[in-house]
Amino acid sequence: MFLTTCIATIMIIISLIMMILATIISKKTFIDREKSSPFECGFDPKSSARIPFSLQFFLIAVIFLIFDVEITLLLPLIISMKITNTLSFIMITTFFLLILLGGLYHEWKQGALNWAY
């Protein structure tokens, strides 16, 4: 136990030293307003280059990520089909799918899946 603690402490100290050295040695950059502004052929920009982010797109992306993670949670169920008995597999799969369908129904009822405003 003592050896593990010593090794972990040494690794943390070496990591901190490396980060401090990298910060000291790294090239310093100064923020320049002209360099950070968008470039339009040498002219002043007509409008802001930063367009507002669509909240609807963000919501759809988050829902996609959630259901994508849920699909990855469904894949191990196929492997567990060989290990468990049939009744247990059917109960676990049905329960999990009912939770997913309940979430989908809730999103549908909240109007998060509608593209029309």
XYZ file of C-alpha atoms in Angstrom, residues 3-61:
59
model
C 4.592 1.609 -2.393
C 1.458 2.375 -4.412
C 1.006 5.679 -2.596
C 4.634 6.646 -3.201
C 4.440 5.803 -6.908
C 1.180 7.750 -7.294
C 2.698 10.756 -5.510
C 5.806 10.653 -7.697
C 3.655 10.438 -10.847
C 1.573 13.456 -9.752
C 4.704 15.470 -8.930
C 6.301 14.638 -12.303
C 3.063 15.575 -14.101
C 2.859 18.893 -12.272
C 6.509 19.681 -13.041
C 5.945 18.898 -16.728
C 2.851 21.135 -16.872
C 4.632 24.010 -15.138
C 7.634 23.700 -17.481
C 5.377 23.584 -20.525
C 3.609 26.739 -19.350
C 6.876 28.567 -18.736
C 8.563 27.496 -21.980
C 5.533 27.842 -24.248
C 5.263 30.688 -26.712
C 3.341 33.578 -25.253
C 0.565 34.979 -27.391
C -0.939 38.383 -26.931
C -4.567 38.887 -27.799
C -4.827 41.393 -30.624
C -8.230 42.758 -31.559
C -7.328 42.998 -35.230
C -6.047 39.436 -35.429
C -9.036 37.948 -33.652
C -11.594 39.738 -35.847
C -12.922 37.995 -38.987
C -11.114 38.843 -42.214
C -13.094 39.876 -45.287
C -10.568 40.780 -48.006
C -9.144 43.658 -46.009
C -12.474 45.459 -45.561
C -14.383 45.971 -42.367
C -16.948 43.200 -41.908
C -20.514 44.123 -42.857
C -22.078 42.089 -40.086
C -21.071 39.933 -37.184
C -19.340 36.709 -38.169
C -20.794 35.033 -35.115
C -24.319 33.934 -35.932
C -26.529 32.888 -33.030
C -26.693 29.169 -32.409
C -30.044 27.523 -33.036
C -31.502 26.190 -29.801
C -33.688 23.758 -31.772
C -30.611 22.250 -33.425
C -28.886 21.940 -30.055
C -31.917 20.184 -28.556
C -32.089 17.701 -31.442
C -28.340 17.035 -31.102
